[in-house]
XYZ file of C-alpha atoms in Angstrom:
725
model
C 0.000 0.000 0.000
C 1.305 3.478 -0.854
C 2.458 5.447 2.160
C 1.840 9.152 2.723
C 5.105 9.777 4.568
C 7.696 12.011 2.840
C 9.898 10.400 0.205
C 13.384 11.044 1.473
C 16.691 11.313 -0.349
C 18.866 11.642 2.746
C 18.375 10.972 6.432
C 19.065 13.556 9.135
C 22.777 14.446 9.106
C 24.849 16.637 11.400
C 21.845 18.272 12.986
C 20.111 18.960 9.656
C 16.584 17.721 9.100
C 15.991 14.867 6.637
C 16.137 15.927 2.986
C 13.242 15.033 0.734
C 13.812 13.565 -2.699
C 12.246 16.645 -4.294
C 14.433 19.096 -2.375
C 17.595 17.165 -3.149
C 16.740 16.806 -6.834
C 16.010 20.533 -7.078
C 19.461 21.314 -5.682
C 21.244 18.835 -7.964
C 19.349 20.157 -10.989
C 20.376 23.730 -10.201
C 24.000 22.656 -9.777
C 24.044 20.535 -12.946
C 22.594 23.313 -15.073
C 25.022 25.890 -13.668
C 28.037 23.594 -14.121
C 27.000 22.656 -17.667
C 26.503 26.317 -18.580
C 29.920 27.285 -17.247
C 31.706 24.360 -18.895
C 29.981 24.588 -22.269
C 27.620 21.599 -22.130
C 23.923 21.317 -23.019
C 22.111 22.884 -20.046
C 18.798 21.253 -20.993
C 20.330 17.786 -21.038
C 22.201 18.361 -17.771
C 18.942 19.365 -16.102
C 17.161 16.256 -17.404
C 19.916 13.982 -16.092
C 19.738 15.613 -12.691
C 15.958 15.272 -12.596
C 16.237 11.562 -13.393
C 19.304 10.536 -11.397
C 17.754 9.762 -7.990
C 14.114 8.919 -8.777
C 14.900 5.315 -7.851
C 15.170 6.425 -4.231
C 11.378 6.239 -4.180
C 11.786 2.440 -4.296
C 10.393 0.892 -1.065
C 13.733 -0.845 -0.467
C 15.571 2.502 -0.263
C 12.854 4.194 1.779
C 12.782 1.348 4.321
C 16.530 1.625 4.722
C 16.516 5.400 5.130
C 13.726 5.161 7.708
C 15.675 2.470 9.560
C 13.136 -0.298 9.015
C 13.770 -4.039 8.826
C 13.226 -5.447 5.348
C 11.301 -8.681 4.786
C 13.617 -11.591 4.058
C 12.525 -11.857 0.414
C 13.422 -8.177 -0.167
C 16.963 -8.360 1.227
C 18.774 -8.026 -2.095
C 21.485 -5.618 -3.299
C 19.685 -2.441 -4.354
C 21.224 0.397 -6.336
C 18.775 3.270 -6.445
C 20.345 4.704 -9.632
C 19.426 1.505 -11.510
C 15.834 1.838 -10.359
C 15.909 5.422 -11.663
C 16.502 4.105 -15.173
C 12.957 2.722 -15.191
C 11.778 6.267 -15.937
C 13.816 6.539 -19.160
C 10.762 5.994 -21.432
C 9.486 9.451 -20.420
C 12.441 11.090 -22.185
C 13.285 11.576 -25.839
C 15.079 8.480 -27.138
C 17.862 10.625 -28.600
C 18.749 11.750 -25.080
C 19.009 8.249 -23.634
C 22.794 7.736 -24.143
C 23.711 10.891 -22.221
C 21.050 10.239 -19.568
C 22.301 6.713 -18.953
C 25.866 8.025 -18.680
C 24.745 10.491 -16.035
C 22.586 8.118 -14.026
C 23.956 4.586 -14.232
C 27.385 5.205 -12.742
C 27.175 8.346 -10.648
C 28.000 6.214 -7.597
C 29.499 2.978 -8.946
C 31.689 1.787 -11.769
C 29.572 -0.143 -14.267
C 31.818 -3.163 -13.759
C 34.415 -4.451 -11.301
C 32.902 -2.369 -8.555
C 34.571 -3.050 -5.203
C 31.362 -4.702 -3.962
C 30.377 -6.169 -7.354
C 27.276 -3.973 -7.602
C 27.862 -2.191 -10.897
C 25.182 -2.777 -13.522
C 27.378 -5.148 -15.554
C 28.476 -6.942 -12.368
C 24.827 -7.616 -11.522
C 24.095 -8.677 -15.088
C 27.019 -11.108 -15.063
C 25.927 -12.605 -11.752
C 22.482 -13.355 -13.159
C 19.426 -13.568 -10.965
C 16.370 -11.323 -10.916
C 18.230 -8.038 -10.480
C 15.977 -6.144 -12.930
C 12.854 -7.446 -11.243
C 14.282 -6.521 -7.834
C 15.095 -2.983 -8.868
C 11.575 -2.542 -10.241
C 9.835 -4.422 -7.414
C 6.315 -3.035 -6.807
C 6.884 -0.579 -9.668
C 3.203 0.257 -9.968
C 3.078 1.296 -6.305
C 6.048 3.662 -6.152
C 6.697 4.941 -9.679
C 3.995 7.540 -9.093
C 6.211 9.130 -6.447
C 8.916 9.571 -9.070
C 6.404 11.113 -11.461
C 5.363 13.552 -8.730
C 8.953 14.752 -8.390
C 9.222 15.305 -12.150
C 5.936 17.191 -12.110
C 7.070 19.439 -9.268
C 10.308 20.151 -11.125
C 8.322 21.035 -14.253
C 10.592 18.841 -16.346
C 9.755 19.325 -20.049
C 8.559 15.774 -20.704
C 5.106 14.286 -21.156
C 4.280 12.774 -17.795
C 2.482 9.449 -18.002
C 2.462 6.110 -16.286
C 5.411 3.984 -17.449
C 4.486 0.331 -17.677
C 6.583 -2.311 -15.985
C 7.444 -3.788 -19.378
C 8.732 -0.399 -20.599
C 10.806 0.042 -17.447
C 12.326 -3.440 -17.835
C 13.203 -2.689 -21.463
C 14.870 0.571 -20.379
C 17.126 -1.297 -17.968
C 18.038 -3.792 -20.656
C 18.883 -0.863 -22.959
C 21.144 0.513 -20.220
C 22.986 -2.825 -20.047
C 23.703 -2.802 -23.786
C 24.688 0.851 -23.716
C 27.170 0.148 -20.911
C 28.645 -2.804 -22.762
C 29.235 -0.523 -25.742
C 30.836 2.082 -23.487
C 33.445 -0.471 -22.399
C 34.802 -0.250 -25.947
C 34.793 3.549 -26.004
C 38.187 5.290 -26.092
C 36.520 8.474 -24.823
C 35.773 9.370 -21.205
C 32.229 10.373 -20.322
C 31.925 14.078 -19.645
C 28.237 13.591 -18.845
C 29.079 11.262 -15.980
C 31.396 13.973 -14.719
C 28.720 16.677 -14.919
C 26.247 14.667 -12.867
C 28.795 13.507 -10.305
C 30.072 17.037 -9.831
C 26.544 18.378 -9.368
C 25.461 15.583 -7.037
C 28.503 15.940 -4.786
C 28.125 19.707 -4.757
C 24.438 19.655 -3.824
C 24.826 16.795 -1.343
C 27.457 18.749 0.562
C 25.619 22.066 0.618
C 21.995 20.907 0.545
C 19.820 24.044 0.908
C 22.747 26.421 0.353
C 23.423 25.132 -3.163
C 21.937 28.026 -5.135
C 23.808 30.862 -3.457
C 27.156 29.014 -3.677
C 26.861 28.551 -7.436
C 27.393 32.239 -8.132
C 30.955 32.911 -9.275
C 31.895 29.261 -8.939
C 34.029 29.270 -12.101
C 35.178 32.893 -12.064
C 38.750 33.591 -13.071
C 40.927 34.983 -10.280
C 42.122 38.565 -10.168
C 45.905 38.179 -10.381
C 46.661 41.911 -10.314
C 48.524 41.517 -7.017
C 51.175 39.373 -8.706
C 51.275 41.510 -11.839
C 51.778 44.663 -9.771
C 54.813 43.212 -7.994
C 56.762 43.008 -11.249
C 59.950 45.044 -11.480
C 61.453 44.551 -8.011
C 65.227 44.287 -8.414
C 65.493 42.020 -5.354
C 63.509 39.355 -7.208
C 64.996 38.938 -10.682
C 62.066 36.957 -12.053
C 59.867 39.988 -11.391
C 61.884 41.763 -14.089
C 61.387 38.936 -16.588
C 58.523 39.208 -19.049
C 55.686 36.701 -18.669
C 54.039 37.636 -21.959
C 55.263 34.766 -24.148
C 52.383 33.208 -26.119
C 53.489 29.605 -25.660
C 51.026 27.826 -23.365
C 53.433 26.075 -20.997
C 56.279 27.283 -18.779
C 59.469 25.826 -17.298
C 61.154 28.050 -14.700
C 64.414 27.124 -12.957
C 65.529 29.613 -10.327
C 66.809 29.648 -6.749
C 64.628 30.047 -3.688
C 63.840 33.731 -3.238
C 64.045 34.650 -6.932
C 60.278 35.266 -7.165
C 59.128 31.970 -8.740
C 55.682 31.989 -7.122
C 54.777 35.445 -8.379
C 56.169 34.645 -11.818
C 54.202 31.420 -12.144
C 51.008 33.291 -11.259
C 51.884 35.980 -13.793
C 51.949 33.271 -16.483
C 48.367 32.226 -15.690
C 45.388 33.338 -17.767
C 42.447 31.488 -16.212
C 41.457 29.544 -13.129
C 44.505 28.236 -11.285
C 45.363 24.857 -9.739
C 48.555 25.292 -7.682
C 50.200 22.016 -6.628
C 52.861 21.564 -3.964
C 54.312 18.376 -2.488
C 53.893 18.865 1.261
C 51.001 19.768 3.519
C 52.887 22.485 5.399
C 53.879 24.254 2.193
C 50.289 24.051 0.942
C 48.973 25.693 4.103
C 51.500 28.510 3.734
C 50.621 29.030 0.056
C 46.913 29.141 0.867
C 47.489 32.016 3.280
C 49.667 33.739 0.700
C 46.988 33.573 -1.995
C 44.262 34.725 0.370
C 46.333 37.761 1.228
C 46.695 38.476 -2.508
C 42.932 39.130 -2.646
C 42.375 37.205 -5.877
C 38.594 37.240 -5.505
C 36.289 34.298 -6.176
C 36.538 31.028 -4.312
C 40.010 30.078 -3.031
C 40.243 26.463 -1.919
C 42.699 24.371 0.056
C 42.937 20.626 -0.635
C 44.662 17.978 1.461
C 43.741 15.503 4.177
C 43.375 18.114 6.915
C 42.484 21.168 4.835
C 39.069 21.581 6.426
C 40.758 21.849 9.798
C 43.214 24.481 8.614
C 40.517 26.537 6.913
C 38.279 26.122 9.926
C 40.841 28.043 11.970
C 40.803 30.977 9.560
C 37.206 31.917 10.187
C 35.902 30.663 6.837
C 32.259 29.706 6.913
C 30.925 26.160 6.900
C 29.822 26.287 3.267
C 33.304 27.250 2.133
C 34.799 24.280 3.975
C 32.248 21.909 2.450
C 33.206 23.114 -1.029
C 36.892 22.282 -0.782
C 36.844 19.030 -2.755
C 34.068 20.102 -5.140
C 34.297 21.537 -8.651
C 34.900 25.209 -9.222
C 37.036 27.817 -7.441
C 39.189 30.560 -8.867
C 42.336 29.186 -7.204
C 42.902 25.729 -5.711
C 45.967 24.908 -3.629
C 46.508 21.142 -3.511
C 48.930 18.244 -3.861
C 49.284 16.313 -7.124
C 47.650 13.374 -5.332
C 44.356 15.281 -5.542
C 44.789 15.295 -9.330
C 45.925 11.675 -9.493
C 42.373 10.510 -10.197
C 42.703 11.705 -13.801
C 45.661 9.398 -14.464
C 44.601 6.370 -12.423
C 40.871 6.487 -13.170
C 39.885 6.727 -9.523
C 36.238 7.349 -8.570
C 35.142 10.800 -9.720
C 37.976 11.292 -12.201
C 35.575 12.616 -14.841
C 34.470 15.425 -12.508
C 38.120 16.283 -11.810
C 38.852 16.376 -15.539
C 35.889 18.670 -16.157
C 37.038 20.940 -13.357
C 40.661 21.268 -14.449
C 40.144 21.225 -18.224
C 41.450 24.385 -19.882
C 42.814 25.791 -16.607
C 46.290 26.904 -15.588
C 48.086 24.281 -13.492
C 51.193 25.228 -11.537
C 53.443 22.295 -10.622
C 55.869 23.573 -8.018
C 59.005 21.647 -7.026
C 58.041 18.410 -8.802
C 61.585 17.039 -8.479
C 61.028 16.443 -4.740
C 58.886 13.356 -5.270
C 59.931 9.722 -5.024
C 60.454 7.775 -8.250
C 56.905 6.422 -8.107
C 55.314 9.738 -7.257
C 57.413 11.443 -9.927
C 56.148 8.940 -12.490
C 52.624 9.763 -11.327
C 53.201 13.500 -11.775
C 54.452 12.955 -15.329
C 51.418 10.774 -16.067
C 49.210 13.598 -14.778
C 51.084 16.005 -17.046
C 50.199 13.833 -20.052
C 46.482 13.898 -19.216
C 46.428 17.618 -18.436
C 48.035 18.416 -21.782
C 45.277 16.389 -23.468
C 42.757 18.397 -21.423
C 44.121 21.650 -22.918
C 45.543 22.861 -19.621
C 48.380 25.381 -19.512
C 51.099 23.906 -17.293
C 53.677 25.991 -15.468
C 56.526 24.111 -13.793
C 58.751 25.830 -11.249
C 61.806 24.367 -9.561
C 64.989 25.348 -7.814
C 66.728 22.075 -8.623
C 65.882 19.763 -11.490
C 68.299 17.294 -13.094
C 68.662 17.813 -16.825
C 67.312 14.327 -17.583
C 64.058 15.099 -15.762
C 63.895 18.609 -17.222
C 64.182 17.267 -20.756
C 61.460 14.685 -20.117
C 59.053 17.278 -18.711
C 59.709 19.580 -21.670
C 59.145 16.708 -24.114
C 55.789 15.816 -22.550
C 54.709 19.449 -22.676
C 55.315 19.565 -26.404
C 58.931 20.692 -26.735
C 60.386 24.190 -27.218
C 57.555 25.189 -29.573
C 55.045 24.856 -26.717
C 57.210 25.654 -23.688
C 58.503 29.039 -22.550
C 61.786 28.313 -20.745
C 63.089 30.738 -18.139
C 66.494 30.574 -16.439
C 68.617 33.173 -14.704
C 72.062 34.102 -15.999
C 75.197 33.000 -14.148
C 75.782 36.604 -13.101
C 72.348 36.795 -11.481
C 72.782 33.361 -9.917
C 75.945 34.608 -8.241
C 73.791 37.072 -6.290
C 72.072 34.056 -4.691
C 75.253 32.579 -3.257
C 74.365 32.444 0.435
C 75.529 29.139 1.924
C 78.905 27.992 3.077
C 78.918 24.196 3.332
C 80.772 22.401 6.114
C 81.047 18.621 6.231
C 80.884 16.814 9.562
C 82.761 13.513 9.497
C 81.649 10.426 11.388
C 84.005 8.349 13.495
C 82.656 4.801 13.237
C 84.877 3.725 16.140
C 83.654 6.595 18.324
C 80.020 7.335 17.352
C 79.620 9.563 20.416
C 82.083 11.998 18.835
C 79.353 13.194 16.442
C 77.192 14.427 19.313
C 80.189 16.220 20.797
C 80.830 18.007 17.498
C 77.169 18.986 17.050
C 76.894 20.256 20.628
C 80.003 22.393 20.213
C 78.521 24.002 17.081
C 75.231 24.649 18.829
C 76.871 26.070 21.930
C 78.662 28.690 19.851
C 75.558 29.368 17.748
C 73.407 30.028 20.806
C 76.097 32.279 22.252
C 75.869 34.243 18.998
C 72.057 34.456 19.359
C 71.441 32.286 16.282
C 68.357 30.370 15.224
C 69.348 26.838 14.200
C 67.441 24.303 12.105
C 68.394 20.635 12.578
C 67.022 18.181 10.006
C 66.939 14.405 10.401
C 65.923 11.974 7.674
C 63.552 9.891 9.804
C 60.944 10.608 12.438
C 62.634 8.250 14.889
C 65.950 10.011 14.367
C 64.374 13.433 14.879
C 62.689 12.285 18.076
C 65.937 10.899 19.494
C 67.928 14.013 18.580
C 65.290 16.317 20.059
C 65.375 14.403 23.343
C 69.153 14.567 23.442
C 69.393 18.268 22.596
C 66.696 19.399 25.023
C 68.665 17.672 27.758
C 71.920 19.277 26.603
C 70.390 22.758 26.169
C 67.397 22.940 28.542
C 67.346 26.758 28.644
C 67.109 27.225 24.836
C 63.705 27.526 23.202
C 63.143 24.316 21.213
C 60.593 22.690 18.937
C 60.122 19.306 17.247
C 58.286 19.085 13.920
C 57.527 15.956 11.883
C 54.583 14.212 10.241
C 53.518 12.002 13.148
C 51.519 14.444 15.186
C 47.759 14.529 15.457
C 46.379 16.617 12.648
C 45.039 19.262 15.008
C 48.497 19.543 16.629
C 50.292 19.602 13.265
C 48.396 22.704 12.170
C 49.276 24.472 15.423
C 52.940 23.449 15.153
C 53.230 24.922 11.667
C 51.840 28.228 12.906
C 54.098 28.159 15.928
C 57.126 27.549 13.702
C 56.552 30.735 11.713
C 55.254 32.911 14.549
C 57.468 32.016 17.506
C 60.663 30.647 15.964
C 61.030 32.262 12.546
C 59.180 35.412 13.584
C 61.135 36.164 16.763
C 64.868 36.601 17.425
C 66.929 33.653 18.706
C 68.533 31.803 20.221
C 66.411 28.756 19.489
C 66.498 25.456 17.653
C 64.003 23.402 15.672
C 64.494 19.693 15.028
C 62.561 18.576 11.973
C 62.294 16.053 9.177
C 61.806 16.695 5.451
C 58.456 18.398 6.121
C 60.199 21.798 6.123
C 61.937 21.359 2.763
C 59.550 23.046 0.338
C 57.833 26.453 0.250
C 57.793 27.175 3.972
C 58.741 30.828 4.229
C 61.113 30.486 7.182
C 64.682 31.715 7.490
C 67.210 30.379 10.012
C 70.796 31.435 10.682
C 72.396 27.997 10.609
C 71.554 24.427 9.669
C 72.792 21.006 10.725
C 71.407 18.241 8.534
C 71.890 14.579 7.848
C 73.150 13.761 4.377
C 70.409 13.348 1.773
C 70.006 13.490 -2.020
C 71.449 16.718 -3.375
C 68.119 18.147 -4.550
C 66.664 17.596 -1.080
C 69.716 19.205 0.523
C 69.415 22.292 -1.664
C 65.774 22.620 -0.616
C 66.798 22.314 3.023
C 69.501 24.931 2.553
C 66.758 27.230 1.267
C 65.430 27.539 4.842
C 68.703 29.282 5.861
C 69.517 32.891 4.944
C 66.320 32.917 2.894
C 65.245 36.565 3.190
C 66.687 38.856 0.531
C 67.466 42.496 1.143
C 70.178 44.849 -0.110
C 72.039 44.138 3.135
C 71.876 40.325 2.960
C 72.924 39.895 -0.682
C 76.434 38.443 -0.669
C 76.294 37.295 2.945
C 77.002 33.615 3.608
C 75.450 31.501 6.359
C 76.731 28.067 7.434
C 75.087 24.746 6.649
C 76.632 21.614 8.183
C 76.076 18.258 6.467
C 76.756 15.070 8.433
C 78.583 12.313 6.583
C 76.258 9.459 5.500
C 75.928 6.605 7.949
C 75.825 2.932 6.973
C 72.059 3.275 6.499
C 70.518 6.268 4.732
C 66.805 5.516 4.963
C 64.507 6.593 3.468
C 66.893 7.461 0.637
C 68.895 5.396 -1.828
C 72.369 5.047 -0.348
C 74.229 5.412 -3.664
C 72.390 8.653 -4.429
C 73.202 10.018 -0.969
C 76.888 9.099 -1.328
C 77.112 10.731 -4.768
C 75.393 13.819 -3.387
C 77.743 14.120 -0.425
C 80.711 13.795 -2.760
C 79.522 16.815 -4.772
C 79.467 19.099 -1.744
C 82.386 21.401 -0.976
C 83.839 21.541 2.531
C 84.293 24.813 4.411
C 83.551 26.581 1.142
C 80.837 28.288 -0.851
C 78.342 26.167 -2.777
C 77.913 28.355 -5.917
C 74.399 28.537 -7.352
C 75.814 28.464 -10.883
C 77.386 25.049 -10.141
C 74.211 23.352 -8.883
C 73.076 22.115 -12.286
C 76.407 20.409 -12.939
C 76.338 18.814 -9.476
C 72.773 17.623 -9.910
C 73.537 16.041 -13.255
C 76.485 14.217 -11.699
C 74.175 12.797 -9.029
C 71.343 12.026 -11.475
C 72.893 11.300 -14.868
C 69.829 9.378 -16.025
C 66.078 9.557 -15.514
C 64.954 6.699 -13.273
C 61.167 6.537 -13.216
C 59.181 3.737 -11.633
C 57.002 1.784 -14.049
C 53.387 2.508 -13.111
C 51.904 1.889 -16.556
C 49.760 -1.013 -15.358
C 47.950 1.375 -13.014
C 47.140 4.027 -15.639
C 43.866 4.186 -17.575
C 45.261 5.965 -20.631
C 47.300 4.791 -23.590
C 48.241 7.458 -26.136
C 45.309 9.601 -25.050
C 42.691 6.844 -25.208
C 40.958 5.020 -22.385
C 42.208 1.489 -21.849
C 39.154 0.119 -20.055
C 36.379 2.211 -21.553
C 34.003 4.807 -20.196
C 31.843 4.684 -17.034
C 34.396 2.561 -15.185
C 36.909 3.434 -12.513
C 39.602 1.814 -10.454
C 39.315 1.515 -6.696
C 41.440 3.819 -4.562
C 43.662 0.952 -3.411
C 45.319 1.068 -6.844
C 46.848 4.421 -5.963
C 47.992 3.065 -2.622
C 49.672 0.076 -4.252
C 51.326 2.191 -6.925
C 52.680 4.996 -4.758
C 52.785 3.661 -1.210
C 51.427 7.021 -0.041
C 50.119 7.699 3.440
C 47.024 5.576 3.811
C 46.990 4.369 7.389
C 46.093 6.296 10.514
C 46.783 5.927 14.207
C 45.144 7.444 17.245
C 46.309 7.593 20.819
C 44.687 5.284 23.342
C 43.765 8.410 25.332
C 41.709 9.616 22.331
C 39.907 6.329 21.702
C 36.769 7.106 23.710
C 36.219 10.424 21.960
C 36.971 8.939 18.524
C 34.361 6.179 18.850
C 31.689 8.343 20.501
C 28.535 8.578 18.402
C 28.310 12.335 18.914
C 31.845 12.948 17.582
C 31.714 14.610 14.162
C 34.007 13.355 11.430
C 36.034 16.588 11.435
C 36.967 15.933 15.044
C 37.974 12.366 14.217
C 40.259 13.708 11.485
C 41.813 16.071 14.024
C 42.633 13.145 16.308
C 44.193 11.005 13.577
C 47.944 10.690 13.052
C 48.729 9.822 9.411
C 51.469 7.296 8.715
C 52.537 5.306 5.691
C 50.997 1.895 5.362
C 54.470 0.379 5.084
C 55.393 1.851 8.460
C 52.563 0.084 10.239
C 52.736 -3.000 8.019
C 56.302 -3.777 9.046
C 55.970 -2.734 12.664
C 56.566 -5.819 14.769
C 53.928 -4.752 17.303
C 51.119 -4.176 14.817
C 49.184 -7.210 16.024
C 49.087 -5.678 19.491
C 47.455 -2.463 18.297
C 43.666 -2.525 18.292
C 42.254 -1.457 14.935
C 38.896 0.293 14.909
C 36.360 -0.657 12.256
C 34.958 2.772 11.438
C 36.198 6.243 10.588
C 39.627 5.870 8.989
C 40.013 2.444 10.651
C 42.895 3.750 12.780
C 45.291 1.682 14.840
C 45.099 2.530 18.555
C 48.572 3.131 19.990
C 48.909 2.924 23.798
C 51.412 5.744 24.106
C 51.167 7.982 27.194
C 49.821 11.416 26.301
C 52.730 13.150 28.047
C 55.240 11.283 25.846
C 53.217 12.113 22.751
C 53.076 15.822 23.560
C 56.857 15.882 23.867
C 57.841 13.715 20.899
C 54.829 12.904 18.740
C 53.741 9.364 17.909
C 56.190 6.592 18.800
C 55.505 3.159 17.357
C 57.608 1.431 19.986
C 56.910 -1.531 22.245
C 55.002 -0.374 25.335
C 55.503 -2.165 28.646
C 52.005 -3.615 28.382
C 53.175 -5.800 25.492
C 55.826 -7.522 27.592
């Protein structure tokens, strides 16, 4: 019997009232039409797809679930509401069916090889009465779908669709999807609907007012107006070349960021490798008053933006289409190369935009291969790519230029040797190890620090591993208890990490010494901090040059020509996480008690990296010479990216935070704040992993029984607690 209760699309969430199917469809329709209009697609067709996409939620199976009711045993079958929606296809012009099916059939699931085997072709292959199930009691509930179409005033002739017509429509969808598996083209229509659905689902009743200006170009006058400053030589270099792409090689402090923005003509995607550098760039762009939406994208971006006073709607928009400027990591663009869920929406969003790839040489061989694969797709999507780097081996430079189209398509910018000489600012000192007396290293380091603190210096100490940084911080705070000190690495709770980054710039960089900061590689790129001295473990030369860029960074007429010391410790027997041969070659290129000339860096880099060594990730890519390998309407699961890149995918929480993390009233943002991101390999090879409880919701974090006092001092320690003994 037909019920009179509201037909819902979404249950109550985060204090909001339940959302009716009509309200939700209205919001998605508005978003789809606005997105299609901005991106040059048929607005009428986008609106029809949005009107159709969720009508299957009127199915009694979906409504029982959303109302929290127990289903009869004979109705406990896999139900995909979007497949039920296809029963209404006969109401629409037959010529529109291909685009409508693209929009509806896969806006949640791949059409095949879905992780739970619930794509339309998965269900078809499995056999069974899946069509009958998705149209169960059609005569009773299809009228609710018609009522939604009537309220939306969709320009179709509303009539009762027979069960036989609905069944035929689903069979048409199956054949259409089979044909799409052979298509070399990606489905832009799937992207339009996914983008609109995600946008409206996040904002709900605020959708309409957030659509205004969604795809506006930024006002980059701030960067244009800074041209001509003699302190920053790139500001005196013309950015007016008509070639679409850019390759800029220049030292830290030469004005690369401003120059890259000056090369942009449209909406901007600015990519950086590390979270800390992304946060800093976000603040920099906001201060530039570019207008329009400015978005921040990484795992904890909502937390960072939440501390800036941005409103809730702005935070909800961060991973949605649109925005004048987006600051993100290349991993947020990886979907377009790997075919991850939603890649079509990402392609629609970035197509034709300016994409800045900053410091791409800093990635591992696998991540670097991913970035180059992204470059290939973005070139196909008519993006203008602007690559900036302080240190890039010639082999990698040549490969990037080739993929961008060669000299005919790439504007190449380098500084002259005479200008590079003005950026000489580091005197390198090597610190030898005594393998017979390892304690001698600590004695040498302490002597350097003692003199530095006497001279009121700020010192940055960089270790290659978190464990090493923790041990050195403990040792140094005992040796110098009266000196202001800080430890910074990746294994802090996300809420603490954001505060540490602010503290680094405000209390250590922003105030006079003496002080010291012990860190890992997280400070290497784009953090605008300037210390007086550095002591660092040996690392690959490009990483070392980035580290050196945190010393004597600020340029002024008085500082040009001044040299500050950087001390590099001789490589130990183990050089994790780096390749030992690369570290040894890098250390050999360094002078001792002498200037490291900027004009010599390219020669040194090429000696360390004579060849381009990229990991082979071809089996994970969905493109071959610009054509889809697996066809349209499909996607890979996210685990593919994890397997290919070994990026941070696991999370830990402290035992002291467990109760709050699992509490029903705890919002997901708070859970993210409590999480400590680590690489899966780190936890996978930890001998105590079996002792850590793993929660089965949220990010499925491992619970580490580390005392809170120890954590506050050192960050997460994956060591063996006494309770394991």
